[in-house]
GROMACS .gro file of C-alpha atoms in nm:
model
  202
    1LYS     CA    1  12.576  19.332  10.091
    2SER     CA    2  12.892  19.216  10.057
    3THR     CA    3  13.039  19.497  10.075
    4LEU     CA    4  12.861  19.668  10.344
    5PHE     CA    5  12.951  19.381  10.562
    6GLN     CA    6  13.338  19.445  10.409
    7ILE     CA    7  13.270  19.823  10.551
    8ALA     CA    8  13.198  19.730  10.857
    9SER     CA    9  13.380  19.471  10.934
   10GLY     CA   10  13.707  19.706  10.875
   11LEU     CA   11  13.825  19.522  10.551
   12PHE     CA   12  13.718  19.799  10.297
   13ALA     CA   13  13.671  20.189  10.300
   14PRO     CA   14  13.455  20.409  10.173
   15ASP     CA   15  13.549  20.559   9.904
   16SER     CA   16  13.324  20.859  10.056
   17GLY     CA   17  13.158  20.980  10.399
   18THR     CA   18  13.246  20.848  10.737
   19VAL     CA   19  13.085  20.497  10.937
   20ASP     CA   20  13.053  20.481  11.233
   21LEU     CA   21  13.016  20.213  11.524
   22PHE     CA   22  12.931  20.285  11.879
   23GLY     CA   23  12.952  20.623  11.830
   24LEU     CA   24  13.249  20.563  11.725
   25ASN     CA   25  13.463  20.645  11.397
   26TYR     CA   26  13.581  20.388  11.224
   27ARG     CA   27  13.958  20.580  11.139
   28ALA     CA   28  14.055  20.663  11.468
   29HIS     CA   29  13.832  20.367  11.681
   30SER     CA   30  13.904  20.150  11.430
   31ALA     CA   31  14.095  19.845  11.687
   32GLN     CA   32  13.832  20.001  11.969
   33ILE     CA   33  13.485  19.886  11.745
   34LEU     CA   34  13.714  19.538  11.583
   35GLY     CA   35  13.757  19.459  11.926
   36LYS     CA   36  13.367  19.432  12.007
   37LEU     CA   37  13.199  19.281  11.677
   38GLY     CA   38  13.201  18.883  11.558
   39ILE     CA   39  13.264  18.823  11.222
   40VAL     CA   40  13.134  18.544  11.027
   41PHE     CA   41  13.191  18.600  10.668
   42GLN     CA   42  13.010  18.396  10.416
   43ALA     CA   43  13.342  18.155  10.347
   44ARG     CA   44  13.434  17.919  10.609
   45SER     CA   45  13.767  18.063  10.780
   46LEU     CA   46  13.845  17.734  11.022
   47ASP     CA   47  14.094  17.447  10.992
   48ALA     CA   48  13.942  17.211  10.850
   49ASP     CA   49  14.215  16.920  10.939
   50ILE     CA   50  14.191  17.018  11.312
   51SER     CA   51  13.888  16.979  11.615
   52VAL     CA   52  13.636  17.197  11.689
   53ARG     CA   53  13.895  17.242  11.994
   54ALA     CA   54  14.186  17.411  11.836
   55ASN     CA   55  14.041  17.588  11.582
   56LEU     CA   56  13.840  17.817  11.887
   57LYS     CA   57  14.171  17.844  12.103
   58PHE     CA   58  14.375  17.941  11.805
   59PHE     CA   59  14.145  18.216  11.709
   60GLY     CA   60  14.070  18.319  12.092
   61GLY     CA   61  14.479  18.321  12.124
   62LEU     CA   62  14.412  18.574  11.794
   63PHE     CA   63  14.092  18.763  12.048
   64GLY     CA   64  14.391  18.846  12.337
   65LEU     CA   65  14.221  18.508  12.518
   66PHE     CA   66  14.435  18.286  12.695
   67GLY     CA   67  14.486  18.081  12.996
   68GLN     CA   68  14.143  17.963  13.239
   69ARG     CA   69  13.975  18.284  13.109
   70LEU     CA   70  13.982  18.101  12.741
   71LYS     CA   71  13.867  17.745  12.867
   72GLU     CA   72  13.566  17.996  12.972
   73ARG     CA   73  13.497  18.128  12.691
   74ILE     CA   74  13.509  17.828  12.496
   75LEU     CA   75  13.283  17.625  12.659
   76THR     CA   76  13.055  17.937  12.751
   77VAL     CA   77  12.997  17.971  12.330
   78SER     CA   78  12.992  17.615  12.238
   79GLU     CA   79  12.684  17.572  12.522
   80MET     CA   80  12.525  17.844  12.365
   81MET     CA   81  12.609  17.681  11.960
   82ASP     CA   82  12.512  17.382  12.107
   83ILE     CA   83  12.823  17.213  11.990
   84VAL     CA   84  13.045  17.108  12.341
   85PRO     CA   85  12.997  16.724  12.233
   86LEU     CA   86  13.149  16.832  11.895
   87LEU     CA   87  13.447  17.033  12.054
   88ASP     CA   88  13.694  16.700  12.019
   89LYS     CA   89  13.613  16.600  11.646
   90PRO     CA   90  13.780  16.752  11.366
   91VAL     CA   91  13.567  17.021  11.117
   92ARG     CA   92  13.551  16.842  10.853
   93SER     CA   93  13.406  16.551  11.019
   94LEU     CA   94  13.093  16.767  11.130
   95SER     CA   95  12.763  16.806  10.907
   96GLY     CA   96  12.762  17.175  10.702
   97GLY     CA   97  12.540  17.334  11.021
   98ASN     CA   98  12.800  17.261  11.262
   99GLN     CA   99  13.044  17.377  11.093
  100ARG     CA  100  12.851  17.709  11.059
  101ARG     CA  101  12.748  17.675  11.449
  102ALA     CA  102  13.156  17.623  11.502
  103GLU     CA  103  13.198  17.949  11.297
  104ILE     CA  104  12.969  18.080  11.480
  105ALA     CA  105  13.124  18.001  11.824
  106ARG     CA  106  13.417  18.128  11.700
  107ALA     CA  107  13.281  18.476  11.649
  108LEU     CA  108  13.154  18.506  11.962
  109LEU     CA  109  13.467  18.433  12.190
  110PRO     CA  110  13.504  18.733  12.291
  111GLU     CA  111  13.176  18.865  12.355
  112PRO     CA  112  13.096  19.105  12.097
  113GLN     CA  113  12.801  19.329  12.153
  114ILE     CA  114  12.727  19.312  11.764
  115LEU     CA  115  12.711  18.979  11.534
  116LEU     CA  116  12.759  19.051  11.185
  117LEU     CA  117  12.682  18.728  11.015
  118ASP     CA  118  12.673  18.703  10.586
  119GLU     CA  119  12.396  18.426  10.472
  120PRO     CA  120  12.496  18.194  10.711
  121THR     CA  121  12.313  17.949  10.591
  122ALA     CA  122  12.439  17.888  10.248
  123GLY     CA  123  12.480  17.552  10.102
  124LEU     CA  124  12.241  17.461  10.437
  125ASP     CA  125  11.982  17.181  10.417
  126ALA     CA  126  11.580  17.318  10.501
  127THR     CA  127  11.618  17.196  10.798
  128SER     CA  128  11.962  17.271  10.964
  129ARG     CA  129  11.879  17.686  10.786
  130ARG     CA  130  11.541  17.618  11.012
  131ASN     CA  131  11.772  17.502  11.312
  132LEU     CA  132  12.028  17.760  11.267
  133VAL     CA  133  11.747  18.097  11.246
  134THR     CA  134  11.566  17.919  11.542
  135HIS     CA  135  11.871  17.911  11.739
  136ILE     CA  136  12.004  18.293  11.655
  137HIS     CA  137  11.688  18.391  11.791
  138GLU     CA  138  11.708  18.228  12.113
  139ILE     CA  139  12.054  18.382  12.194
  140VAL     CA  140  11.952  18.681  12.122
  141ALA     CA  141  11.636  18.674  12.371
  142ARG     CA  142  11.881  18.542  12.648
  143THR     CA  143  12.213  18.724  12.566
  144GLY     CA  144  12.045  19.040  12.415
  145LEU     CA  145  12.301  19.056  12.152
  146SER     CA  146  12.237  19.244  11.842
  147VAL     CA  147  12.255  19.039  11.497
  148LEU     CA  148  12.331  19.170  11.148
  149TRP     CA  149  12.135  18.863  10.956
  150ALA     CA  150  12.228  18.907  10.538
  151THR     CA  151  12.039  18.658  10.367
  152HIS     CA  152  11.827  18.625  10.019
  153LEU     CA  153  11.679  18.394  10.207
  154LEU     CA  154  11.261  18.514  10.308
  155GLU     CA  155  11.182  18.275  10.535
  156GLU     CA  156  11.514  18.383  10.799
  157VAL     CA  157  11.390  18.722  10.831
  158GLU     CA  158  11.037  18.671  10.965
  159GLY     CA  159  11.130  18.734  11.304
  160ALA     CA  160  11.327  19.017  11.242
  161ASP     CA  161  11.291  19.317  11.402
  162ARG     CA  162  11.382  19.578  11.131
  163ILE     CA  163  11.429  19.519  10.777
  164VAL     CA  164  11.676  19.658  10.535
  165LEU     CA  165  11.610  19.617  10.159
  166LEU     CA  166  11.922  19.644   9.967
  167ILE     CA  167  11.953  19.687   9.579
  168LYS     CA  168  12.219  19.740   9.408
  169GLY     CA  169  12.333  19.918   9.708
  170GLU     CA  170  12.125  20.130   9.794
  171VAL     CA  171  11.852  20.114  10.058
  172LYS     CA  172  11.468  20.065   9.956
  173ALA     CA  173  11.328  20.008  10.197
  174GLU     CA  174  11.318  19.917  10.632
  175GLY     CA  175  11.185  19.826  10.930
  176THR     CA  176  10.925  19.672  11.029
  177PRO     CA  177  10.869  19.295  10.819
  178ALA     CA  178  10.514  19.415  10.916
  179ALA     CA  179  10.557  19.759  10.792
  180LEU     CA  180  10.706  19.640  10.504
  181MET     CA  181  10.422  19.449  10.397
  182GLN     CA  182  10.172  19.727  10.463
  183MET     CA  183  10.383  19.992  10.237
  184ALA     CA  184  10.324  19.731   9.994
  185GLN     CA  185  10.022  19.611  10.066
  186ALA     CA  186  10.135  19.320  10.074
  187THR     CA  187  10.003  18.997  10.268
  188ASP     CA  188  10.328  18.843  10.305
  189LEU     CA  189  10.708  18.920  10.311
  190THR     CA  190  10.769  18.732   9.943
  191GLU     CA  191  10.478  18.925   9.793
  192ALA     CA  192  10.621  19.254   9.951
  193TYR     CA  193  10.983  19.140   9.865
  194ILE     CA  194  10.846  19.092   9.492
  195THR     CA  195  10.686  19.429   9.508
  196LEU     CA  196  10.947  19.617   9.616
  197THR     CA  197  11.182  19.576   9.431
  198ALA     CA  198  11.023  19.519   9.067
  199ALA     CA  199  11.146  19.867   8.957
  200ASN     CA  200  11.470  19.662   8.942
  201ALA     CA  201  11.370  19.331   8.761
  202PRO     CA  202  11.591  19.302   8.493
   0.00000   0.00000   0.00000
């Protein structure tokens, strides 16, 4: 899973084969592809000692956003992630859930077509996890943004359009949640997961 995200984000080159996104080959069009991606890795990337706004200004500059356009994008993504009242607070003072919201706001600054979220709820309590999942679904429904969400927590993918089950770097199953349950003759995703991964259990 981590390798998939590193390749999709251009950090790693594949050992073999090719990677195409948006109909473009990564080797020939990496800058164009990266300009359409928003990426949130599992490790935190914000500077904890400065405000959320200062972080967004810094990263906005890296994305080529300045002046009034940057101000507008900061306000837009802060409203999307419901963190406007937190903009002038140090990142360190925020709860884990709100820090994650700020991370996602950062990734949304350049108006990506695809948002990559690598276990975005890691370390969050159950309530914060559920709220974040719900919030992302609301943004997808409102904007049409595509999200690739990597997780080990099945409750986070119950509302997914499509699930890809990766085991040791191989695709073992893919389809809608209902299709995976039907494939495994299971009544819920947990049972389907257990059935579909049984052959790979230690």
